[in-house]
mmCIF file of C-alpha atoms and ligand atoms in Angstrom:
data_model
loop_
_atom_site.group_PDB
_atom_site.id
_atom_site.type_symbol
_atom_site.label_atom_id
_atom_site.label_comp_id
_atom_site.label_asym_id
_atom_site.label_seq_id
_atom_site.Cartn_x
_atom_site.Cartn_y
_atom_site.Cartn_z
ATOM 1 C CA MET A 6 0.000 0.000 0.000
ATOM 2 C CA THR A 7 1.207 3.510 -0.788
ATOM 3 C CA GLN A 8 2.355 5.434 2.255
ATOM 4 C CA ASP A 9 1.723 9.142 1.891
ATOM 5 C CA ARG A 10 3.541 10.018 5.081
ATOM 6 C CA ASN A 11 6.710 8.702 6.695
ATOM 7 C CA ALA A 12 7.089 7.702 10.349
ATOM 8 C CA ALA A 13 7.785 11.329 11.301
ATOM 9 C CA GLY A 14 4.524 12.378 9.655
ATOM 10 C CA ALA A 15 6.239 14.161 6.725
ATOM 11 C CA GLN A 16 4.486 14.054 3.366
ATOM 12 C CA ILE A 17 6.169 11.713 0.843
ATOM 13 C CA PRO A 18 6.131 13.160 -2.676
ATOM 14 C CA GLN A 19 3.816 11.241 -4.997
ATOM 15 C CA PRO A 20 5.150 10.107 -8.382
ATOM 16 C CA ARG A 21 3.025 9.890 -11.533
ATOM 17 C CA PRO A 22 0.272 7.260 -11.135
ATOM 18 C CA GLU A 23 1.906 5.095 -13.828
ATOM 19 C CA VAL A 24 5.080 4.969 -11.746
ATOM 20 C CA GLU A 25 3.247 4.288 -8.493
ATOM 21 C CA SER A 26 1.670 1.142 -9.948
ATOM 22 C CA LEU A 27 4.768 0.091 -11.905
ATOM 23 C CA GLN A 28 6.432 -3.243 -11.328
ATOM 24 C CA ALA A 29 10.058 -2.463 -12.128
ATOM 25 C CA TYR A 30 12.085 -4.893 -14.234
ATOM 26 C CA SER A 31 14.040 -6.911 -11.749
ATOM 27 C CA ALA A 32 16.688 -9.521 -12.394
ATOM 28 C CA PRO A 33 18.753 -11.513 -9.882
ATOM 29 C CA LEU A 34 22.051 -9.765 -10.551
ATOM 30 C CA GLU A 35 24.063 -10.121 -7.349
ATOM 31 C CA GLY A 36 26.650 -12.702 -6.308
ATOM 32 C CA ARG A 37 27.372 -14.000 -9.810
ATOM 33 C CA ARG A 38 31.099 -13.352 -10.102
ATOM 34 C CA GLN A 39 32.584 -16.759 -9.201
ATOM 35 C CA MET A 40 29.880 -18.786 -10.924
ATOM 36 C CA LEU A 41 29.461 -20.212 -14.419
ATOM 37 C CA ARG A 42 26.915 -17.639 -15.552
ATOM 38 C CA LEU A 43 24.416 -19.167 -17.947
ATOM 39 C CA ASP A 44 21.585 -16.939 -16.749
ATOM 40 C CA PHE A 45 21.827 -13.653 -18.694
ATOM 41 C CA ASN A 46 22.893 -14.708 -22.182
ATOM 42 C CA GLU A 47 26.098 -12.745 -21.770
ATOM 43 C CA ASN A 48 29.386 -13.480 -23.471
ATOM 44 C CA THR A 49 30.850 -16.076 -21.084
ATOM 45 C CA ILE A 50 34.571 -15.448 -21.637
ATOM 46 C CA GLY A 51 34.972 -11.681 -21.806
ATOM 47 C CA PRO A 52 35.894 -9.214 -24.537
ATOM 48 C CA SER A 53 38.780 -9.226 -26.993
ATOM 49 C CA PRO A 54 42.232 -8.717 -25.421
ATOM 50 C CA GLN A 55 42.412 -5.584 -27.591
ATOM 51 C CA VAL A 56 39.445 -4.161 -25.683
ATOM 52 C CA VAL A 57 41.110 -4.856 -22.351
ATOM 53 C CA GLU A 58 44.348 -3.268 -23.614
ATOM 54 C CA ALA A 59 42.524 -0.166 -24.859
ATOM 55 C CA LEU A 60 40.800 0.239 -21.491
ATOM 56 C CA ARG A 61 44.104 -0.137 -19.638
ATOM 57 C CA SER A 62 45.652 2.579 -21.790
ATOM 58 C CA ILE A 63 43.067 5.257 -20.989
ATOM 59 C CA PRO A 64 45.025 8.237 -19.643
ATOM 60 C CA ALA A 65 43.885 9.803 -16.366
ATOM 61 C CA ASP A 66 42.822 13.067 -17.958
ATOM 62 C CA HIS A 67 40.319 11.203 -20.144
ATOM 63 C CA ILE A 68 38.568 10.204 -16.985
ATOM 64 C CA ALA A 69 38.390 13.817 -15.811
ATOM 65 C CA ILE A 70 36.609 15.121 -18.908
ATOM 66 C CA TYR A 71 33.185 14.399 -20.362
ATOM 67 C CA PRO A 72 33.151 11.651 -22.952
ATOM 68 C CA GLU A 73 33.610 12.367 -26.666
ATOM 69 C CA TYR A 74 31.726 10.332 -29.230
ATOM 70 C CA ASP A 75 33.331 11.541 -32.463
ATOM 71 C CA GLY A 76 33.738 8.802 -35.023
ATOM 72 C CA LEU A 77 31.837 6.121 -33.127
ATOM 73 C CA GLN A 78 28.844 6.114 -35.460
ATOM 74 C CA GLN A 79 31.224 5.778 -38.408
ATOM 75 C CA ALA A 80 32.955 2.878 -36.663
ATOM 76 C CA VAL A 81 29.594 1.129 -36.201
ATOM 77 C CA ILE A 82 28.790 1.643 -39.878
ATOM 78 C CA ALA A 83 32.223 0.360 -40.970
ATOM 79 C CA ASN A 84 31.694 -2.705 -38.795
ATOM 80 C CA LEU A 85 28.271 -3.340 -40.315
ATOM 81 C CA ALA A 86 29.608 -2.660 -43.819
ATOM 82 C CA LEU A 87 26.304 -1.048 -44.823
ATOM 83 C CA PRO A 88 25.625 2.192 -46.717
ATOM 84 C CA LEU A 89 24.345 4.163 -43.695
ATOM 85 C CA GLN A 90 24.911 7.752 -42.611
ATOM 86 C CA PRO A 91 26.210 8.584 -39.106
ATOM 87 C CA GLU A 92 22.893 10.320 -38.270
ATOM 88 C CA GLN A 93 21.189 6.958 -38.726
ATOM 89 C CA VAL A 94 23.048 5.452 -35.776
ATOM 90 C CA GLY A 95 21.972 6.426 -32.271
ATOM 91 C CA LEU A 96 24.301 5.700 -29.346
ATOM 92 C CA PHE A 97 22.802 4.550 -26.057
ATOM 93 C CA ASN A 98 23.850 3.365 -22.628
ATOM 94 C CA GLY A 99 22.984 -0.214 -23.599
ATOM 95 C CA VAL A 100 20.009 -1.327 -25.647
ATOM 96 C CA ASP A 101 17.967 -1.123 -22.447
ATOM 97 C CA ALA A 102 18.490 2.640 -22.496
ATOM 98 C CA ALA A 103 17.553 2.739 -26.181
ATOM 99 C CA ILE A 104 14.319 0.872 -25.410
ATOM 100 C CA HIS A 105 13.562 3.255 -22.563
ATOM 101 C CA ALA A 106 14.180 6.244 -24.830
ATOM 102 C CA ILE A 107 11.987 4.819 -27.612
ATOM 103 C CA PHE A 108 9.045 4.534 -25.234
ATOM 104 C CA HIS A 109 9.756 7.981 -23.847
ATOM 105 C CA ALA A 110 9.818 9.511 -27.318
ATOM 106 C CA TYR A 111 6.963 7.569 -28.958
ATOM 107 C CA GLY A 112 4.846 5.859 -26.305
ATOM 108 C CA ASP A 113 1.946 8.104 -25.355
ATOM 109 C CA ARG A 114 -0.552 7.460 -22.574
ATOM 110 C CA GLY A 115 -3.492 5.340 -23.752
ATOM 111 C CA GLU A 116 -1.724 4.124 -26.896
ATOM 112 C CA THR A 117 -0.876 0.483 -27.523
ATOM 113 C CA LEU A 118 2.349 -1.463 -27.468
ATOM 114 C CA LEU A 119 1.982 -4.539 -29.644
ATOM 115 C CA THR A 120 4.439 -7.327 -28.927
ATOM 116 C CA THR A 121 4.692 -11.081 -28.454
ATOM 117 C CA ALA A 122 4.619 -13.348 -25.399
ATOM 118 C CA PRO A 123 6.809 -14.527 -23.862
ATOM 119 C CA THR A 124 9.491 -12.012 -24.792
ATOM 120 C CA PHE A 125 12.188 -9.815 -23.268
ATOM 121 C CA GLY A 126 10.910 -8.512 -19.931
ATOM 122 C CA TYR A 127 11.890 -4.851 -20.200
ATOM 123 C CA TYR A 128 9.338 -3.848 -22.851
ATOM 124 C CA THR A 129 6.443 -4.182 -20.407
ATOM 125 C CA PRO A 130 7.620 -1.791 -17.657
ATOM 126 C CA CYS A 131 8.663 0.732 -20.317
ATOM 127 C CA ALA A 132 5.143 0.662 -21.763
ATOM 128 C CA GLN A 133 3.586 0.815 -18.317
ATOM 129 C CA MET A 134 5.612 3.822 -17.240
ATOM 130 C CA GLN A 135 4.199 5.689 -20.233
ATOM 131 C CA GLY A 136 0.645 4.640 -19.374
ATOM 132 C CA MET A 137 0.351 2.517 -22.530
ATOM 133 C CA GLN A 138 -1.869 -0.521 -23.071
ATOM 134 C CA ILE A 139 -0.031 -3.741 -23.874
ATOM 135 C CA GLN A 140 -1.215 -6.281 -26.412
ATOM 136 C CA ALA A 141 1.059 -9.322 -26.214
ATOM 137 C CA VAL A 142 0.314 -12.001 -28.819
ATOM 138 C CA PRO A 143 1.418 -15.524 -27.800
ATOM 139 C CA TYR A 144 3.824 -17.592 -29.884
ATOM 140 C CA GLU A 145 2.098 -20.506 -31.584
ATOM 141 C CA GLY A 146 2.231 -24.236 -31.024
ATOM 142 C CA ALA A 147 4.835 -26.496 -29.473
ATOM 143 C CA ALA A 148 7.570 -24.922 -31.619
ATOM 144 C CA PHE A 149 6.707 -21.354 -30.510
ATOM 145 C CA ALA A 150 6.178 -20.180 -34.080
ATOM 146 C CA PHE A 151 5.956 -16.450 -34.712
ATOM 147 C CA PRO A 152 2.262 -15.409 -34.683
ATOM 148 C CA PHE A 153 2.542 -13.560 -37.988
ATOM 149 C CA GLU A 154 -1.124 -13.423 -38.992
ATOM 150 C CA ALA A 155 -2.261 -12.389 -35.521
ATOM 151 C CA ILE A 156 0.344 -9.607 -35.412
ATOM 152 C CA ARG A 157 -0.576 -8.472 -38.903
ATOM 153 C CA GLN A 158 -4.226 -8.382 -37.994
ATOM 154 C CA ALA A 159 -3.506 -6.449 -34.783
ATOM 155 C CA LEU A 160 -1.629 -3.898 -36.910
ATOM 156 C CA LEU A 161 -4.119 -3.617 -39.758
ATOM 157 C CA GLU A 162 -7.421 -4.154 -37.965
ATOM 158 C CA PRO A 163 -6.684 -2.947 -34.442
ATOM 159 C CA ALA A 164 -9.305 -3.375 -31.738
ATOM 160 C CA GLY A 165 -10.696 0.114 -31.161
ATOM 161 C CA GLY A 166 -9.639 1.198 -34.638
ATOM 162 C CA ARG A 167 -6.366 2.868 -33.648
ATOM 163 C CA ALA A 168 -3.083 1.417 -34.917
ATOM 164 C CA PRO A 169 -0.614 0.388 -32.198
ATOM 165 C CA ARG A 170 1.974 3.094 -31.602
ATOM 166 C CA LEU A 171 4.813 0.636 -31.167
ATOM 167 C CA LEU A 172 5.513 -2.909 -32.290
ATOM 168 C CA LEU A 173 8.397 -4.528 -30.422
ATOM 169 C CA LEU A 174 9.838 -7.605 -32.127
ATOM 170 C CA CYS A 175 12.691 -9.463 -30.512
ATOM 171 C CA ASN A 176 14.399 -11.378 -33.315
ATOM 172 C CA PRO A 177 15.484 -14.022 -32.511
ATOM 173 C CA ASN A 178 13.175 -13.896 -29.557
ATOM 174 C CA ASN A 179 14.491 -14.061 -26.039
ATOM 175 C CA PRO A 180 13.625 -16.559 -24.518
ATOM 176 C CA THR A 181 11.987 -18.838 -27.136
ATOM 177 C CA GLY A 182 14.637 -18.315 -29.837
ATOM 178 C CA THR A 183 11.848 -17.856 -32.411
ATOM 179 C CA ARG A 184 13.149 -16.487 -35.695
ATOM 180 C CA LEU A 185 11.343 -14.173 -38.071
ATOM 181 C CA ALA A 186 12.623 -13.756 -41.630
ATOM 182 C CA PRO A 187 13.733 -10.205 -42.530
ATOM 183 C CA GLN A 188 11.268 -10.051 -45.431
ATOM 184 C CA ARG A 189 8.363 -10.671 -43.082
ATOM 185 C CA ILE A 190 9.506 -7.846 -40.819
ATOM 186 C CA LEU A 191 9.679 -5.513 -43.814
ATOM 187 C CA GLU A 192 6.175 -6.631 -44.798
ATOM 188 C CA LEU A 193 4.855 -5.710 -41.367
ATOM 189 C CA ALA A 194 6.641 -2.345 -41.343
ATOM 190 C CA ALA A 195 5.412 -1.459 -44.832
ATOM 191 C CA ALA A 196 1.835 -2.411 -43.923
ATOM 192 C CA ALA A 197 1.795 -0.301 -40.757
ATOM 193 C CA PRO A 198 3.260 3.150 -41.465
ATOM 194 C CA HIS A 199 1.660 4.607 -38.314
ATOM 195 C CA THR A 200 3.413 2.129 -36.066
ATOM 196 C CA LEU A 201 7.075 2.348 -35.117
ATOM 197 C CA VAL A 202 8.364 -1.184 -35.673
ATOM 198 C CA VAL A 203 11.326 -1.816 -33.395
ATOM 199 C CA VAL A 204 13.411 -4.912 -34.060
ATOM 200 C CA ASP A 205 15.532 -5.918 -31.103
ATOM 201 C CA GLU A 206 18.405 -7.790 -32.757
ATOM 202 C CA LEU A 207 20.489 -8.390 -29.682
ATOM 203 C CA TYR A 208 21.041 -12.037 -30.555
ATOM 204 C CA GLU A 209 21.037 -11.946 -34.338
ATOM 205 C CA ALA A 210 24.758 -12.793 -34.538
ATOM 206 C CA PHE A 211 23.930 -16.280 -33.268
ATOM 207 C CA THR A 212 21.254 -16.698 -35.919
ATOM 208 C CA GLY A 213 21.879 -14.475 -38.900
ATOM 209 C CA ASP A 214 18.422 -13.020 -39.554
ATOM 210 C CA SER A 215 19.259 -9.329 -39.428
ATOM 211 C CA VAL A 216 16.831 -7.059 -41.207
ATOM 212 C CA LEU A 217 19.518 -4.372 -41.543
ATOM 213 C CA PRO A 218 21.033 -5.458 -44.885
ATOM 214 C CA HIS A 219 17.514 -5.531 -46.393
ATOM 215 C CA ALA A 220 16.170 -2.318 -44.868
ATOM 216 C CA ASN A 221 15.506 0.819 -46.861
ATOM 217 C CA PHE A 222 14.842 3.409 -44.187
ATOM 218 C CA ASN A 223 13.582 5.926 -46.737
ATOM 219 C CA ALA A 224 10.889 3.511 -47.856
ATOM 220 C CA THR A 225 10.106 2.309 -44.314
ATOM 221 C CA PRO A 226 11.144 5.102 -41.941
ATOM 222 C CA ASN A 227 9.016 3.444 -39.250
ATOM 223 C CA LEU A 228 11.582 0.654 -38.834
ATOM 224 C CA LEU A 229 14.186 0.897 -36.089
ATOM 225 C CA VAL A 230 16.792 -1.772 -35.357
ATOM 226 C CA LEU A 231 18.557 -2.303 -32.036
ATOM 227 C CA ARG A 232 22.072 -3.726 -31.732
ATOM 228 C CA SER A 233 24.374 -4.117 -28.754
ATOM 229 C CA LEU A 234 27.943 -5.068 -27.938
ATOM 230 C CA ALA A 235 26.792 -6.781 -24.733
ATOM 231 C CA LYS A 236 26.157 -10.349 -25.812
ATOM 232 C CA THR A 237 28.686 -10.946 -28.563
ATOM 233 C CA ALA A 238 31.609 -8.603 -27.900
ATOM 234 C CA GLY A 239 31.451 -9.083 -24.122
ATOM 235 C CA LEU A 240 30.799 -5.452 -23.099
ATOM 236 C CA ALA A 241 27.653 -6.010 -21.015
ATOM 237 C CA GLY A 242 29.259 -4.396 -17.972
ATOM 238 C CA LEU A 243 30.170 -1.231 -19.840
ATOM 239 C CA ARG A 244 26.714 -0.597 -21.321
ATOM 240 C CA ILE A 245 26.666 0.406 -24.945
ATOM 241 C CA GLY A 246 24.042 -0.170 -27.595
ATOM 242 C CA PHE A 247 22.848 1.266 -30.888
ATOM 243 C CA ALA A 248 19.545 2.168 -32.525
ATOM 244 C CA ILE A 249 19.758 2.196 -36.314
ATOM 245 C CA GLY A 250 17.092 3.609 -38.580
ATOM 246 C CA HIS A 251 15.852 6.724 -40.330
ATOM 247 C CA ALA A 252 17.818 9.799 -39.198
ATOM 248 C CA ALA A 253 14.643 11.608 -38.075
ATOM 249 C CA VAL A 254 13.575 8.706 -35.859
ATOM 250 C CA VAL A 255 17.077 8.247 -34.413
ATOM 251 C CA ASP A 256 17.113 11.986 -33.691
ATOM 252 C CA ARG A 257 13.780 11.891 -31.823
ATOM 253 C CA VAL A 258 14.799 8.889 -29.739
ATOM 254 C CA SER A 259 18.179 10.453 -28.949
ATOM 255 C CA ARG A 260 16.535 13.726 -27.852
ATOM 256 C CA VAL A 261 15.170 12.170 -24.687
ATOM 257 C CA THR A 262 18.538 10.938 -23.414
ATOM 258 C CA GLY A 263 21.092 12.863 -21.368
ATOM 259 C CA PRO A 264 24.049 14.532 -23.093
ATOM 260 C CA TYR A 265 26.692 12.142 -21.712
ATOM 261 C CA ASP A 266 24.784 8.958 -21.013
ATOM 262 C CA ILE A 267 27.505 6.738 -22.464
ATOM 263 C CA ASN A 268 30.709 6.882 -20.464
ATOM 264 C CA SER A 269 34.259 7.192 -21.799
ATOM 265 C CA PHE A 270 35.193 3.603 -20.939
ATOM 266 C CA ALA A 271 32.305 2.267 -22.999
ATOM 267 C CA VAL A 272 33.315 4.482 -25.940
ATOM 268 C CA THR A 273 36.938 3.314 -25.843
ATOM 269 C CA ALA A 274 35.876 -0.319 -25.493
ATOM 270 C CA ALA A 275 33.386 0.004 -28.333
ATOM 271 C CA PHE A 276 35.995 1.369 -30.753
ATOM 272 C CA ALA A 277 38.346 -1.518 -29.921
ATOM 273 C CA ALA A 278 35.590 -4.160 -30.062
ATOM 274 C CA LEU A 279 34.252 -2.930 -33.403
ATOM 275 C CA LYS A 280 37.765 -3.143 -34.846
ATOM 276 C CA ASP A 281 38.296 -6.717 -33.704
ATOM 277 C CA GLN A 282 35.390 -8.431 -35.446
ATOM 278 C CA ALA A 283 37.504 -11.580 -35.843
ATOM 279 C CA TYR A 284 37.348 -12.058 -32.089
ATOM 280 C CA VAL A 285 33.548 -11.767 -32.050
ATOM 281 C CA ASP A 286 33.208 -14.072 -35.060
ATOM 282 C CA GLY A 287 35.387 -16.694 -33.350
ATOM 283 C CA TYR A 288 33.344 -16.513 -30.164
ATOM 284 C CA VAL A 289 30.027 -16.686 -32.010
ATOM 285 C CA ALA A 290 31.207 -19.732 -33.997
ATOM 286 C CA GLU A 291 32.207 -21.441 -30.770
ATOM 287 C CA VAL A 292 28.825 -20.725 -29.181
ATOM 288 C CA ILE A 293 26.950 -22.034 -32.210
ATOM 289 C CA ALA A 294 28.974 -25.269 -32.124
ATOM 290 C CA ALA A 295 28.406 -25.621 -28.361
ATOM 291 C CA ARG A 296 24.669 -25.011 -28.858
ATOM 292 C CA ALA A 297 24.524 -27.857 -31.378
ATOM 293 C CA TRP A 298 26.507 -30.126 -29.043
ATOM 294 C CA LEU A 299 24.215 -29.470 -26.075
ATOM 295 C CA ALA A 300 21.107 -29.933 -28.226
ATOM 296 C CA GLU A 301 22.458 -33.345 -29.281
ATOM 297 C CA GLN A 302 22.986 -34.399 -25.660
ATOM 298 C CA LEU A 303 19.486 -33.257 -24.714
ATOM 299 C CA GLN A 304 18.020 -35.115 -27.663
ATOM 300 C CA ALA A 305 19.927 -38.311 -26.912
ATOM 301 C CA ALA A 306 18.973 -38.181 -23.218
ATOM 302 C CA GLY A 307 15.306 -37.500 -24.027
ATOM 303 C CA VAL A 308 15.212 -34.155 -22.188
ATOM 304 C CA PRO A 309 12.372 -31.978 -23.517
ATOM 305 C CA HIS A 310 13.972 -28.849 -24.896
ATOM 306 C CA HIS A 311 13.576 -26.085 -27.441
ATOM 307 C CA VAL A 312 16.486 -24.624 -29.370
ATOM 308 C CA GLU A 313 16.281 -22.203 -32.276
ATOM 309 C CA GLY A 314 18.043 -18.827 -32.528
ATOM 310 C CA GLY A 315 20.156 -17.003 -29.950
ATOM 311 C CA ASN A 316 22.870 -18.039 -27.521
ATOM 312 C CA TYR A 317 20.402 -19.840 -25.253
ATOM 313 C CA LEU A 318 17.951 -22.714 -25.189
ATOM 314 C CA LEU A 319 15.028 -23.846 -23.076
ATOM 315 C CA LEU A 320 14.810 -27.187 -21.333
ATOM 316 C CA TRP A 321 12.180 -28.760 -19.116
ATOM 317 C CA PRO A 322 13.588 -30.717 -16.141
ATOM 318 C CA GLN A 323 11.800 -33.793 -14.829
ATOM 319 C CA ARG A 324 12.078 -32.569 -11.255
ATOM 320 C CA ASP A 325 10.813 -29.296 -9.799
ATOM 321 C CA PRO A 326 12.621 -26.620 -11.860
ATOM 322 C CA ALA A 327 13.169 -24.468 -8.767
ATOM 323 C CA VAL A 328 14.986 -27.380 -7.104
ATOM 324 C CA VAL A 329 17.084 -28.104 -10.213
ATOM 325 C CA ASP A 330 17.881 -24.391 -10.498
ATOM 326 C CA GLN A 331 18.991 -24.357 -6.849
ATOM 327 C CA GLU A 332 21.077 -27.528 -7.161
ATOM 328 C CA LEU A 333 22.828 -26.142 -10.225
ATOM 329 C CA ARG A 334 23.561 -23.011 -8.202
ATOM 330 C CA VAL A 335 25.122 -25.149 -5.482
ATOM 331 C CA ALA A 336 27.273 -26.715 -8.231
ATOM 332 C CA GLY A 337 28.401 -23.182 -9.180
ATOM 333 C CA ILE A 338 26.207 -22.853 -12.294
ATOM 334 C CA LEU A 339 23.550 -20.196 -12.817
ATOM 335 C CA VAL A 340 20.627 -20.644 -15.222
ATOM 336 C CA ARG A 341 17.355 -18.715 -15.475
ATOM 337 C CA ALA A 342 14.098 -20.287 -14.296
ATOM 338 C CA MET A 343 11.202 -19.243 -16.507
ATOM 339 C CA GLY A 344 8.533 -19.800 -13.843
ATOM 340 C CA GLY A 345 5.437 -17.675 -14.420
ATOM 341 C CA LYS A 346 6.235 -16.868 -18.067
ATOM 342 C CA PRO A 347 3.401 -17.631 -20.469
ATOM 343 C CA LEU A 348 3.846 -20.883 -22.487
ATOM 344 C CA ILE A 349 7.220 -21.753 -20.941
ATOM 345 C CA ASP A 350 6.429 -21.989 -17.230
ATOM 346 C CA GLY A 351 8.451 -24.884 -15.792
ATOM 347 C CA SER A 352 11.414 -24.469 -18.135
ATOM 348 C CA LEU A 353 14.954 -23.321 -17.510
ATOM 349 C CA ARG A 354 16.705 -21.015 -19.952
ATOM 350 C CA VAL A 355 20.329 -21.978 -20.348
ATOM 351 C CA SER A 356 22.733 -19.537 -21.971
ATOM 352 C CA ILE A 357 25.285 -21.081 -24.272
ATOM 353 C CA GLY A 358 28.992 -20.445 -23.779
ATOM 354 C CA THR A 359 32.012 -22.409 -24.925
ATOM 355 C CA LEU A 360 31.986 -26.159 -25.483
ATOM 356 C CA ALA A 361 33.961 -26.727 -22.257
ATOM 357 C CA GLN A 362 31.430 -24.663 -20.315
ATOM 358 C CA MET A 363 28.503 -26.571 -21.785
ATOM 359 C CA GLN A 364 30.221 -29.856 -20.963
ATOM 360 C CA ARG A 365 30.514 -28.693 -17.373
ATOM 361 C CA PHE A 366 26.839 -27.715 -17.362
ATOM 362 C CA TRP A 367 25.755 -31.017 -18.887
ATOM 363 C CA SER A 368 27.731 -33.110 -16.442
ATOM 364 C CA ALA A 369 26.206 -31.212 -13.473
ATOM 365 C CA TYR A 370 22.712 -31.379 -14.986
ATOM 366 C CA CYS A 371 22.959 -35.142 -15.551
ATOM 367 C CA SER A 372 24.005 -35.843 -11.997
ATOM 368 C CA ILE A 373 21.245 -33.555 -10.599
ATOM 369 C CA GLU A 374 18.566 -35.125 -12.792
ATOM 370 C CA GLY A 375 19.890 -38.683 -12.490
ATOM 371 C CA LEU A 376 20.636 -39.018 -16.196
ATOM 372 C CA ALA A 377 23.304 -41.308 -17.618
ATOM 373 C CA GLY A 378 25.028 -38.351 -19.389
HETATM 374 C C1 PLP B 13 16.274 -9.038 -26.065
HETATM 375 C C2 PLP B 13 17.126 -8.137 -25.262
HETATM 376 N N1 PLP B 13 17.156 -6.828 -25.546
HETATM 377 C C3 PLP B 13 17.926 -5.972 -24.847
HETATM 378 C C4 PLP B 13 18.703 -6.416 -23.788
HETATM 379 C C5 PLP B 13 19.555 -5.430 -23.056
HETATM 380 O O1 PLP B 13 20.734 -5.219 -23.781
HETATM 381 P P1 PLP B 13 21.878 -4.254 -23.287
HETATM 382 O O2 PLP B 13 22.772 -5.038 -22.387
HETATM 383 O O3 PLP B 13 22.548 -3.761 -24.519
HETATM 384 O O4 PLP B 13 21.189 -3.144 -22.545
HETATM 385 C C6 PLP B 13 18.707 -7.775 -23.450
HETATM 386 C C7 PLP B 13 19.529 -8.257 -22.325
HETATM 387 O O5 PLP B 13 19.357 -9.328 -21.811
HETATM 388 C C8 PLP B 13 17.900 -8.652 -24.204
HETATM 389 O O6 PLP B 13 17.855 -9.964 -23.933
#
């Protein structure tokens, strides 16, 4: 219950009603350092040595001054090898901050966020803090297929007659891994010019379905693509992400951020990471091979599981998932229990790291679940 006064009887300032009723995005982030972290889909081995070297070489006076961003958009474009202009690349303090800014810039009270379920958990509180309605369309069938027709109908024949303001597509989807072909995304964007179609491509490197090489932002200025250096390049702790789209949209989303939201360490690390694509490619290849290896073990052992895109998969333990989760934790391994999530309640999401890490996971999982392994 809201307390209007504190123990001394002083009035506590009231926030906006949307904030008062908001359930903030919360994730179990503490005490993870010594563990095998398969719970946040992070890079499990750290960034390129060149990133670490660049960070070590930052002179003291660079810490004393505000960060400079010159050339970073160009570096992103060079890394993508696409014919984009710097104004088409927005820089954010992680993709989370980009998502927050998108809702701030485009999500008006009473308008609708259209998305899928289950999907990345941060879209919902961002919509709620703006006072938006949320229409979350479930994935379809045992394979969690993308609900294309239902989404198209919600865009073209919206209940109440008003087109959704925002469509958030996580591709591949976290946590189901569901993939949506770039052409289908373009179809949706072209059919719904009054809706900003945001494609969260955080995990596309592990899948290869990016809409970016196919996008023409002049033809579909309502398309905005999110990329991050968190999951592939290993910069999750430094917080840097990008929103790529039509310059006017990138400008509006960037307007609602602070002037120095990305710190100097993140900028330095980003330059070094973008230059060392070979390191990222090597890591991604290793993860993809480890994903295939783990899927084979699960298949052979008869463990119900679902694996598609992304550096993660879902599996359904025989025993109480909370107990399996806890026993893995005791063995020094963190995974993410999906309890309470629509369609996947009872599953564990396991992030994929290197082959050696997945072998360690599998051996622990087999002994906890009593499998031959
Ligand atoms: C789908 C998705 N989008 C965005 C984020 C946040 O990315 P960043 O670390 O760049 O803020 C995550 C992190 O887990 C995610 O899974």
